[in-house]
Coordinates of C-alpha atoms in Angstrom, one line a residue:
M1 CA 0.0 0.0 0.0
A2 CA 2.8 2.4 -1.0
N3 CA 1.9 6.0 -0.6
N4 CA 3.3 7.3 -3.9
S5 CA 1.6 4.7 -6.2
Y6 CA -1.9 5.2 -4.7
D7 CA -1.5 8.9 -4.8
E8 CA -0.3 8.8 -8.3
L9 CA -3.0 6.3 -9.5
P10 CA -5.9 6.1 -7.1
Y11 CA -7.8 2.9 -6.8
D12 CA -11.1 2.5 -8.5
N13 CA -14.1 3.7 -6.4
L14 CA -15.8 0.4 -5.8
T15 CA -18.3 -0.9 -3.3
H16 CA -17.9 -4.4 -1.9
Q17 CA -21.3 -5.4 -0.4
F18 CA -20.0 -8.8 0.7
S19 CA -17.6 -7.0 3.1
H20 CA -20.4 -4.9 4.7
P21 CA -21.9 -5.7 8.2
T22 CA -25.3 -6.1 6.5
N23 CA -23.8 -9.4 5.1
T24 CA -21.1 -10.3 7.7
A25 CA -23.5 -10.0 10.6
V26 CA -25.9 -12.5 9.0
I27 CA -23.1 -15.1 8.7
A28 CA -21.9 -14.4 12.2
R29 CA -25.4 -14.9 13.6
L30 CA -25.8 -18.1 11.7
K31 CA -22.7 -19.3 13.5
G32 CA -24.0 -18.2 16.9
L33 CA -22.7 -14.7 17.6
E34 CA -24.9 -12.1 19.1
T35 CA -23.5 -9.4 16.8
P36 CA -23.9 -5.7 17.6
D37 CA -26.8 -3.8 16.1
I38 CA -25.7 -2.4 12.7
G39 CA -27.9 0.6 13.4
R40 CA -25.9 1.6 16.4
C41 CA -22.3 0.4 16.0
R42 CA -18.8 1.5 15.2
V43 CA -17.1 0.4 11.9
L44 CA -13.5 0.7 10.9
E45 CA -12.3 0.3 7.4
I46 CA -8.6 -0.3 6.8
G47 CA -7.5 0.8 3.4
C48 CA -10.6 2.8 2.7
A49 CA -9.3 4.7 -0.3
A50 CA -11.8 7.5 -1.0
G51 CA -14.5 5.9 1.0
A52 CA -16.6 4.3 -1.8
N53 CA -17.1 1.1 0.3
L54 CA -17.7 2.9 3.6
L55 CA -19.9 5.9 2.6
P56 CA -23.0 3.8 1.6
L57 CA -23.0 2.3 5.1
A58 CA -22.7 5.8 6.7
M59 CA -25.7 7.0 4.6
A60 CA -27.8 4.0 5.5
Y61 CA -27.1 4.0 9.2
P62 CA -27.0 7.5 10.5
D63 CA -26.8 6.5 14.2
S64 CA -23.6 4.5 13.7
E65 CA -20.1 5.8 13.5
F66 CA -17.7 5.1 10.6
V67 CA -14.0 5.5 10.5
G68 CA -11.8 5.0 7.4
V69 CA -8.0 5.0 7.3
D70 CA -5.7 5.0 4.3
L71 CA -2.1 5.8 3.7
S72 CA -2.9 7.7 0.5
G73 CA -3.4 11.4 1.3
R74 CA -4.9 12.1 -2.2
Q75 CA -7.6 9.4 -1.8
I76 CA -8.4 10.6 1.8
E77 CA -8.8 14.2 0.6
D78 CA -11.0 13.0 -2.3
G79 CA -13.1 11.1 0.2
K80 CA -13.4 14.0 2.6
K81 CA -14.9 16.2 -0.2
I82 CA -17.6 13.6 -0.8
V83 CA -18.3 13.3 2.9
S84 CA -18.7 17.1 3.1
E85 CA -21.0 17.2 0.1
L86 CA -23.2 14.4 1.5
Q87 CA -23.2 16.2 4.8
L88 CA -22.3 13.1 6.7
K89 CA -21.7 13.8 10.3
N90 CA -21.0 10.2 11.3
T91 CA -18.0 9.6 9.2
E92 CA -14.3 10.3 9.7
L93 CA -11.6 9.6 7.1
R94 CA -8.0 9.7 8.3
Q95 CA -4.7 9.6 6.5
A96 CA -2.6 7.3 8.7
N97 CA -0.5 4.2 8.7
L98 CA -2.5 1.3 9.9
M99 CA 0.3 0.4 12.3
E100 CA -0.5 3.7 14.1
I101 CA -4.0 2.5 15.1
D102 CA -3.9 2.0 18.9
E103 CA -6.3 1.9 21.9
S104 CA -7.0 5.7 21.6
W105 CA -9.0 4.9 18.5
G106 CA -11.4 2.9 20.6
K107 CA -13.2 -0.3 20.0
F108 CA -15.0 -1.3 16.8
D109 CA -17.9 -3.7 16.3
Y110 CA -17.0 -4.3 12.6
I111 CA -13.6 -4.1 11.0
I112 CA -13.3 -4.2 7.2
C113 CA -9.9 -4.8 5.6
H114 CA -10.4 -5.4 1.9
G115 CA -7.6 -5.5 -0.6
V116 CA -4.8 -4.8 1.9
F117 CA -3.5 -8.0 3.6
S118 CA -1.8 -9.6 0.6
W119 CA -0.4 -6.3 -0.6
V120 CA 1.7 -5.4 2.5
P121 CA 4.8 -6.8 4.1
E122 CA 4.5 -9.7 6.6
E123 CA 5.1 -7.5 9.6
V124 CA 2.1 -5.3 8.6
Q125 CA 0.0 -8.4 8.0
E126 CA 0.8 -9.4 11.6
G127 CA -0.1 -5.9 12.6
I128 CA -3.5 -6.2 11.0
L129 CA -4.3 -9.4 13.0
A130 CA -3.0 -7.8 16.2
L131 CA -5.2 -4.7 15.5
C132 CA -8.3 -7.0 15.1
R133 CA -7.5 -8.6 18.5
R134 CA -6.9 -5.3 20.2
S135 CA -9.6 -3.1 18.6
L136 CA -12.5 -5.5 17.9
S137 CA -15.4 -5.6 20.4
S138 CA -16.2 -8.8 22.2
Q139 CA -18.9 -10.0 19.8
G140 CA -17.5 -8.1 16.8
V141 CA -16.6 -9.4 13.4
A142 CA -13.5 -8.6 11.3
M143 CA -13.3 -9.2 7.5
I144 CA -10.0 -9.6 5.9
S145 CA -9.6 -10.4 2.2
Y146 CA -6.5 -11.8 0.5
N147 CA -5.3 -13.6 -2.6
A148 CA -5.5 -17.3 -2.0
L149 CA -3.6 -20.4 -3.1
P150 CA -3.6 -22.5 -5.1
G151 CA -5.6 -20.3 -7.5
W152 CA -3.4 -17.2 -7.5
R153 CA -0.3 -19.2 -8.2
L154 CA -1.1 -19.0 -11.9
N155 CA -1.6 -15.3 -11.8
Q156 CA 1.7 -15.0 -9.9
V157 CA 3.5 -16.3 -12.9
V158 CA 2.1 -13.5 -15.0
R159 CA 2.9 -11.0 -12.2
D160 CA 6.5 -12.1 -12.1
M161 CA 6.9 -11.5 -15.8
L162 CA 5.2 -8.1 -15.7
L163 CA 7.4 -7.0 -12.8
F164 CA 10.5 -8.1 -14.7
H165 CA 9.5 -6.2 -17.8
T166 CA 8.5 -3.0 -16.1
K167 CA 11.3 -2.8 -13.5
Q168 CA 13.3 -0.2 -15.5
H169 CA 10.3 2.1 -16.0
E170 CA 9.3 4.9 -13.7
G171 CA 5.8 6.2 -13.0
S172 CA 2.5 4.3 -12.8
E173 CA 1.3 5.4 -16.2
K174 CA 4.4 4.3 -18.0
R175 CA 4.6 1.0 -16.1
V176 CA 0.9 0.2 -16.9
Q177 CA 1.5 1.0 -20.5
Q178 CA 4.5 -1.4 -20.6
A179 CA 2.6 -4.1 -18.7
R180 CA -0.2 -4.0 -21.3
A181 CA 2.4 -4.2 -24.1
M182 CA 4.0 -7.2 -22.4
L183 CA 0.7 -8.9 -22.0
E184 CA -0.1 -8.5 -25.7
F185 CA 3.4 -9.8 -26.6
L186 CA 2.9 -12.8 -24.4
A187 CA -0.6 -13.6 -25.7
T188 CA 0.7 -13.4 -29.3
N189 CA 4.1 -15.2 -28.9
A190 CA 4.0 -17.5 -25.9
A191 CA 5.7 -20.7 -26.9
G192 CA 3.9 -24.1 -26.6
Q193 CA 1.7 -26.5 -28.4
P194 CA -1.9 -25.6 -29.3
N195 CA -4.2 -26.0 -26.3
D196 CA -1.1 -26.1 -24.1
A197 CA -1.8 -25.2 -20.4
Y198 CA 0.8 -22.4 -20.5
Q199 CA -0.8 -20.8 -23.5
A200 CA -4.2 -21.2 -21.9
L201 CA -2.9 -19.4 -18.7
I202 CA -1.4 -16.5 -20.7
G203 CA -4.6 -16.2 -22.8
E204 CA -6.9 -16.2 -19.8
V205 CA -5.0 -13.6 -17.7
S206 CA -4.4 -11.4 -20.8
K207 CA -8.1 -11.5 -21.6
Q208 CA -9.0 -10.6 -18.0
L209 CA -6.5 -7.8 -17.7
G210 CA -7.4 -6.5 -21.2
T211 CA -10.8 -5.3 -19.8
S212 CA -9.5 -4.2 -16.4
S213 CA -8.8 -0.7 -15.3
D214 CA -5.3 0.7 -15.2
A215 CA -5.6 1.0 -11.4
Y216 CA -6.4 -2.7 -11.0
L217 CA -3.5 -3.7 -13.2
A218 CA -1.1 -1.4 -11.4
H219 CA -2.1 -2.3 -7.9
E220 CA -2.8 -6.0 -8.4
Y221 CA 0.2 -6.9 -10.6
L222 CA 2.9 -4.2 -10.2
E223 CA 3.0 -3.3 -6.5
P224 CA 6.1 -4.5 -4.6
H225 CA 4.1 -6.8 -2.4
N226 CA 1.4 -9.3 -3.4
T227 CA 1.7 -12.4 -1.3
P228 CA -1.0 -15.1 -1.7
V229 CA -1.6 -17.6 1.1
Y230 CA -3.3 -20.9 1.6
F231 CA -6.4 -20.7 3.7
H232 CA -5.0 -23.0 6.4
E233 CA -2.0 -20.7 6.7
F234 CA -4.2 -17.6 7.2
A235 CA -6.4 -19.4 9.7
G236 CA -3.3 -20.5 11.7
R237 CA -1.9 -17.0 11.8
A238 CA -5.2 -15.6 13.0
D239 CA -5.3 -18.3 15.7
A240 CA -1.8 -17.3 16.9
A241 CA -3.0 -13.7 17.1
G242 CA -5.9 -14.7 19.4
M243 CA -8.6 -14.7 16.7
Q244 CA -10.6 -17.5 15.2
Y245 CA -12.0 -18.2 11.7
L246 CA -15.7 -17.6 11.7
G247 CA -16.6 -18.1 8.0
D248 CA -16.4 -16.7 4.5
C249 CA -18.2 -13.6 3.2
R250 CA -19.5 -15.8 0.4
F251 CA -21.4 -18.3 2.5
G252 CA -21.9 -20.9 -0.1
T253 CA -18.2 -21.3 -0.7
M254 CA -17.8 -22.8 2.8
L255 CA -20.0 -25.8 1.8
D256 CA -19.7 -28.6 -0.7
S257 CA -23.3 -28.5 -2.0
D258 CA -22.2 -27.9 -5.6
L259 CA -20.0 -30.9 -5.8
P260 CA -20.8 -34.5 -7.0
E261 CA -22.2 -36.8 -4.3
A262 CA -19.0 -39.0 -4.5
T263 CA -16.9 -36.0 -3.7
I264 CA -19.1 -35.0 -0.8
E265 CA -18.9 -38.5 0.6
T266 CA -15.1 -38.4 0.4
L267 CA -15.0 -35.2 2.4
R268 CA -17.6 -36.3 4.9
G269 CA -16.3 -36.5 8.5
I270 CA -13.4 -34.2 8.3
G271 CA -13.4 -30.9 10.2
Q272 CA -14.8 -27.7 8.7
M273 CA -11.4 -25.9 8.5
E274 CA -9.7 -28.9 6.8
K275 CA -12.7 -29.3 4.5
E276 CA -12.5 -25.7 3.4
Q277 CA -8.9 -26.1 2.4
Y278 CA -9.7 -29.2 0.4
L279 CA -12.5 -27.2 -1.3
D280 CA -10.0 -24.5 -2.2
F281 CA -7.9 -27.2 -3.8
L282 CA -10.8 -28.6 -5.8
R283 CA -12.0 -25.2 -6.9
N284 CA -8.6 -23.7 -7.5
R285 CA -9.6 -20.8 -5.4
R286 CA -7.6 -17.6 -5.8
F287 CA -9.4 -15.1 -3.5
R288 CA -10.9 -15.2 -0.1
M289 CA -12.9 -12.9 2.2
S290 CA -12.4 -14.4 5.6
L291 CA -14.4 -13.5 8.7
L292 CA -12.7 -13.5 12.2
C293 CA -14.0 -13.2 15.7
H294 CA -12.3 -13.5 19.1
K295 CA -11.1 -16.9 20.0
E296 CA -13.1 -16.9 23.3
V297 CA -16.4 -16.9 21.4
T298 CA -18.1 -20.3 21.1
L299 CA -19.4 -20.9 17.6
K300 CA -22.1 -23.2 16.4
Q301 CA -20.9 -26.2 14.4
Q302 CA -24.3 -26.8 12.7
I303 CA -26.2 -24.1 10.9
D304 CA -29.9 -23.8 11.7
P305 CA -31.8 -22.6 8.6
Q306 CA -34.6 -21.4 10.9
T307 CA -32.3 -18.5 12.0
I308 CA -33.2 -16.9 8.6
R309 CA -36.6 -16.0 10.1
H310 CA -34.9 -13.0 11.8
F311 CA -33.6 -11.5 8.5
H312 CA -34.6 -9.6 5.4
I313 CA -34.5 -11.3 2.0
S314 CA -34.1 -10.1 -1.6
L315 CA -32.9 -11.6 -4.9
A316 CA -29.1 -11.4 -5.1
K317 CA -29.5 -10.4 -8.8
R318 CA -32.7 -9.7 -10.7
E319 CA -31.7 -12.2 -13.5
N320 CA -31.5 -15.0 -10.9
V321 CA -35.2 -15.5 -11.4
V322 CA -36.5 -15.5 -15.0
K323 CA -40.0 -15.5 -16.5
H324 CA -40.9 -17.7 -19.4
Y325 CA -44.0 -19.2 -21.0
D326 CA -45.1 -22.7 -21.8
A327 CA -48.4 -24.3 -22.7
E328 CA -49.8 -23.6 -19.2
G329 CA -48.9 -19.9 -19.3
E330 CA -46.3 -17.7 -17.6
K331 CA -43.8 -19.5 -15.3
I332 CA -40.8 -18.5 -13.3
S333 CA -37.5 -20.4 -13.0
V334 CA -34.4 -20.1 -10.9
R335 CA -31.3 -19.4 -13.0
L336 CA -28.6 -21.7 -11.6
N337 CA -25.3 -22.7 -13.3
E338 CA -26.7 -21.8 -16.7
N339 CA -29.8 -23.9 -16.1
N340 CA -33.4 -22.8 -15.5
L341 CA -34.9 -24.8 -12.7
T342 CA -38.7 -24.5 -11.9
P343 CA -39.4 -24.9 -8.2
S344 CA -41.5 -27.9 -7.4
R345 CA -42.9 -26.6 -4.1
A346 CA -45.8 -24.1 -4.3
M347 CA -44.5 -22.2 -1.3
T348 CA -41.0 -21.7 -2.9
Y349 CA -42.6 -20.7 -6.2
A350 CA -44.8 -18.1 -4.5
M351 CA -41.9 -16.8 -2.5
L352 CA -39.8 -16.3 -5.6
E353 CA -42.7 -14.6 -7.4
I354 CA -42.9 -12.1 -4.5
L355 CA -39.1 -11.5 -4.4
L356 CA -39.2 -10.8 -8.1
E357 CA -42.1 -8.4 -7.7
R358 CA -40.3 -6.6 -4.8
W359 CA -37.0 -6.3 -6.7
P360 CA -34.7 -4.5 -5.9
N361 CA -35.9 -4.1 -2.3
P362 CA -35.6 -6.7 0.5
I363 CA -38.6 -8.0 2.5
A364 CA -38.7 -9.2 6.1
F365 CA -39.1 -13.0 6.4
G366 CA -42.3 -12.6 8.3
E367 CA -43.9 -10.4 5.7
L368 CA -42.7 -12.7 2.9
H369 CA -44.2 -15.6 4.7
E370 CA -47.6 -13.9 5.2
M371 CA -47.7 -12.8 1.5
A372 CA -46.9 -16.3 0.3
L373 CA -49.6 -17.8 2.6
S374 CA -52.1 -15.3 1.2
R375 CA -51.2 -16.1 -2.3
L376 CA -51.6 -19.8 -1.7
N377 CA -54.7 -19.4 0.5
I378 CA -53.2 -21.3 3.3
K379 CA -55.0 -20.8 6.6
A380 CA -54.7 -23.9 8.9
E381 CA -52.4 -23.2 11.8
Q382 CA -50.4 -26.4 11.4
A383 CA -50.0 -25.8 7.7
I384 CA -48.8 -22.2 8.4
D385 CA -46.1 -23.5 10.8
I386 CA -45.0 -26.1 8.2
A387 CA -44.9 -23.4 5.5
A388 CA -42.6 -21.2 7.5
S389 CA -40.2 -24.0 8.2
T390 CA -40.2 -25.0 4.5
M391 CA -39.6 -21.5 3.5
A392 CA -36.7 -21.1 5.8
D393 CA -35.1 -24.4 4.6
D394 CA -35.6 -23.4 0.9
L395 CA -34.2 -19.9 1.5
M396 CA -31.1 -21.4 3.1
R397 CA -30.5 -23.5 0.0
L398 CA -31.1 -20.5 -2.3
Y399 CA -28.7 -18.5 -0.1
I400 CA -26.0 -21.1 -0.4
Y401 CA -26.3 -21.1 -4.2
G402 CA -26.2 -17.3 -4.3
V403 CA -29.8 -16.9 -5.6
V404 CA -31.0 -14.7 -2.7
R405 CA -29.3 -12.2 -0.5
I406 CA -30.0 -12.2 3.2
E407 CA -29.4 -9.1 5.3
D408 CA -29.5 -8.3 9.0
K409 CA -30.9 -4.9 8.5
P410 CA -32.4 -3.3 5.4
V411 CA -30.7 -0.3 3.8
I412 CA -32.4 2.7 2.1
P413 CA -35.2 1.4 -0.1
A414 CA -35.1 1.9 -3.9
A415 CA -38.1 3.2 -5.9
P416 CA -39.4 3.3 -9.5
P417 CA -39.2 6.6 -11.4
S418 CA -41.5 9.3 -10.1
D419 CA -42.7 12.6 -11.6
N420 CA -39.7 14.3 -10.0
P421 CA -37.1 11.5 -10.0
V422 CA -34.5 11.3 -7.2
A423 CA -31.3 9.5 -7.7
Y424 CA -29.1 8.1 -4.9
P425 CA -26.9 11.1 -3.8
L426 CA -23.7 9.1 -3.8
A427 CA -24.3 7.9 -7.4
R428 CA -25.0 11.5 -8.5
I429 CA -21.6 12.6 -7.2
Q430 CA -19.8 9.6 -8.7
A431 CA -21.5 10.3 -12.1
R432 CA -20.3 13.9 -11.9
M433 CA -16.8 12.7 -11.2
N434 CA -17.1 10.5 -14.3
D435 CA -16.3 7.3 -12.3
V436 CA -16.6 4.1 -14.3
Y437 CA -18.9 2.7 -11.7
V438 CA -21.6 4.2 -9.4
T439 CA -23.0 2.8 -6.2
N440 CA -26.7 2.0 -5.8
V441 CA -28.9 1.8 -2.7
R442 CA -28.3 -1.9 -2.4
Q443 CA -24.6 -1.1 -1.8
D444 CA -23.7 -2.7 -5.1
T445 CA -21.5 -1.4 -7.9
A446 CA -23.4 -0.5 -11.1
R447 CA -22.1 0.5 -14.5
I448 CA -24.1 3.0 -16.5
D449 CA -23.7 4.5 -20.0
A450 CA -22.5 8.1 -20.7
I451 CA -26.0 9.6 -21.3
S452 CA -27.3 8.0 -18.1
K453 CA -24.4 9.6 -16.2
L454 CA -25.4 13.0 -17.5
I455 CA -29.1 12.4 -16.6
I456 CA -28.5 11.0 -13.1
Q457 CA -26.6 14.1 -12.1
Q458 CA -29.8 16.1 -12.5
L459 CA -32.0 13.8 -10.5
D460 CA -32.2 15.7 -7.2
G461 CA -36.0 15.9 -7.1
T462 CA -36.2 19.4 -8.4
M463 CA -36.7 18.6 -12.1
D464 CA -40.0 17.1 -13.3
T465 CA -40.1 14.8 -16.3
E466 CA -41.0 17.6 -18.7
T467 CA -37.9 19.6 -17.7
L468 CA -35.9 16.4 -18.0
V469 CA -37.2 15.8 -21.6
R470 CA -36.0 19.3 -22.6
F471 CA -32.6 18.7 -20.9
V472 CA -32.1 15.4 -22.7
H473 CA -33.3 16.9 -26.0
N474 CA -30.6 19.7 -25.6
L475 CA -28.0 17.1 -24.8
L476 CA -28.6 15.3 -28.0
R477 CA -29.0 18.3 -30.3
S478 CA -25.8 19.9 -28.9
G479 CA -23.8 16.7 -29.5
K480 CA -22.9 16.4 -25.8
A481 CA -24.5 12.9 -25.7
S482 CA -25.5 10.2 -28.1
A483 CA -28.2 7.5 -27.6
H484 CA -30.2 4.7 -29.3
V485 CA -34.0 4.4 -29.6
N486 CA -35.4 1.0 -30.5
N487 CA -31.8 -0.2 -31.0
K488 CA -31.1 2.5 -33.7
P489 CA -28.8 5.4 -33.2
V490 CA -30.5 8.7 -32.7
D491 CA -30.0 11.4 -35.3
P492 CA -29.7 14.6 -33.3
K493 CA -30.9 16.7 -36.2
T494 CA -34.2 14.9 -36.6
I495 CA -35.1 13.5 -33.2
D496 CA -38.4 14.8 -31.9
E497 CA -39.9 15.2 -28.5
R498 CA -41.8 11.9 -28.6
Q499 CA -38.5 10.0 -29.3
V500 CA -36.8 11.9 -26.5
R501 CA -39.6 11.0 -24.1
T502 CA -39.4 7.3 -25.0
L503 CA -35.6 7.4 -24.5
L504 CA -35.9 9.2 -21.1
D505 CA -38.6 6.7 -19.9
T506 CA -36.4 3.8 -20.9
I507 CA -33.4 5.2 -19.1
L508 CA -35.3 6.1 -15.9
K509 CA -36.9 2.6 -15.8
R510 CA -33.5 1.1 -16.2
L511 CA -32.1 3.3 -13.4
G512 CA -35.0 2.2 -11.2
E513 CA -34.3 -1.5 -11.9
M514 CA -30.7 -0.9 -11.1
A515 CA -31.7 0.4 -7.6
L516 CA -30.3 3.9 -8.3
L517 CA -33.6 5.8 -7.6
L518 CA -35.3 6.8 -4.4
D519 CA -38.7 8.0 -3.5
H520 CA -37.3 10.9 -1.6
T521 CA -34.1 12.7 -0.8
P522 CA -32.6 10.9 2.3
Q523 CA -31.9 12.8 5.4
T524 CA -28.3 13.6 6.1
A525 CA -26.7 11.5 8.8
G526 CA -26.6 12.9 12.3
K527 CA -23.5 12.6 14.5
P528 CA -23.8 9.8 17.0
E529 CA -22.2 10.4 20.4
V530 CA -18.5 9.5 19.9
T531 CA -17.4 7.5 22.9
K532 CA -14.7 5.5 21.1
Q533 CA -16.3 2.4 22.6
A534 CA -18.1 -0.1 20.4
S535 CA -21.6 -1.1 21.3
A536 CA -20.6 -4.5 22.5
G537 CA -17.1 -3.4 23.7

């Protein structure tokens, strides 16, 4: 995390929802922790960059306190400007070395350390683990991500070649330029037989990096430190620091449900930690997002699906449930591993219908259960109890496969377009900054086209649709933006108001489906009382 490289080429402003307490608290509670209330907690992010991952949380939970730290002064200053514009009073971004974080910073209920551990020297890695032990509250959860073996070993080969080629070049821009040239050279000229494994490796990594940003290429492949570790090594080091492995941010990766029955049988009976290492071997895993808690906490060994009754549920992605038609009419199916599977149980079918209708917003388990019962006209008390149990079991399976998202506490609700559309304030700022990605109210990263970026900047609730039609018309006629209507490029000289209205309606509908619109302008976050003690400290 060298100061000069991140100041020279700041990292992409990305949100990582899997790292958020909305997700990590669910996994912790499934494992038996009584996690602190996300609505009243303290959160620390190590390596926060300009705050793109932290600020959506601060906006959603005004009574919690959020502290971000990064070595890059430029990124911290960029983040502070956004904090000021959003009028967030519950957020503090500090330029500091993570090794300087001591008891004076207080306790934190949730610690996020994404994209740091593998990219710092070993003594700093040990410092991160010691910080978690020292600064995490008693029932708190820490998330640390890192490049994992065996999967990253192949990427390491390419990294070594890029480092060798760029070692004589100075400056991030020049080094990235040379790295891309080297990748093209390798992809074109790498020796070997057709379908050779080495050629396949070079081709795969070159293709991946060909579409990646300069910042990703520079900081993932050209930094002085990038040390992948085996899962068992990381867990052992955490144990030595007084922490214990709790689980993975991607819950389904901890389990073997996607494997053939014979493989599952072979792995049966071994401990969870050992099993996860074997799963990494089988899947060639190259990246992990591990959750840690204090060693003194007693964790459940068996997951009870009924715990899901306490949470909120939504589809992980809208395309996870698809509509189609057959001889009997409209049907819905679950999209899983490139296959469409129609649920056989009526309760599951009804539940998925409701989640699709509610997209992109989550719904509490109890409300989802009641709506499904009403849809199926189930009234008998015993049948109701069975239906709730069935729903929890099925939701757990869908959660494991990544079809649904389960959250401890809902965030700001999204809304369809209104007469005076309002876009998520952080997304408006990011669009104005011309970021490649914007953040939506689900705390996901979304990519929008150029004309949508220009439109979303105007959506503060003060412009009605007629004003927006004139705005878009002027954009097109002036040549400041281009667009397509009915899959055909718009001629700015001949486009009429009807076509502009159709275009605007399409864009606003898409922004709504992407969870970028609200039904009101959210209140600015108030400043919680800063005690430097976490809620469960």
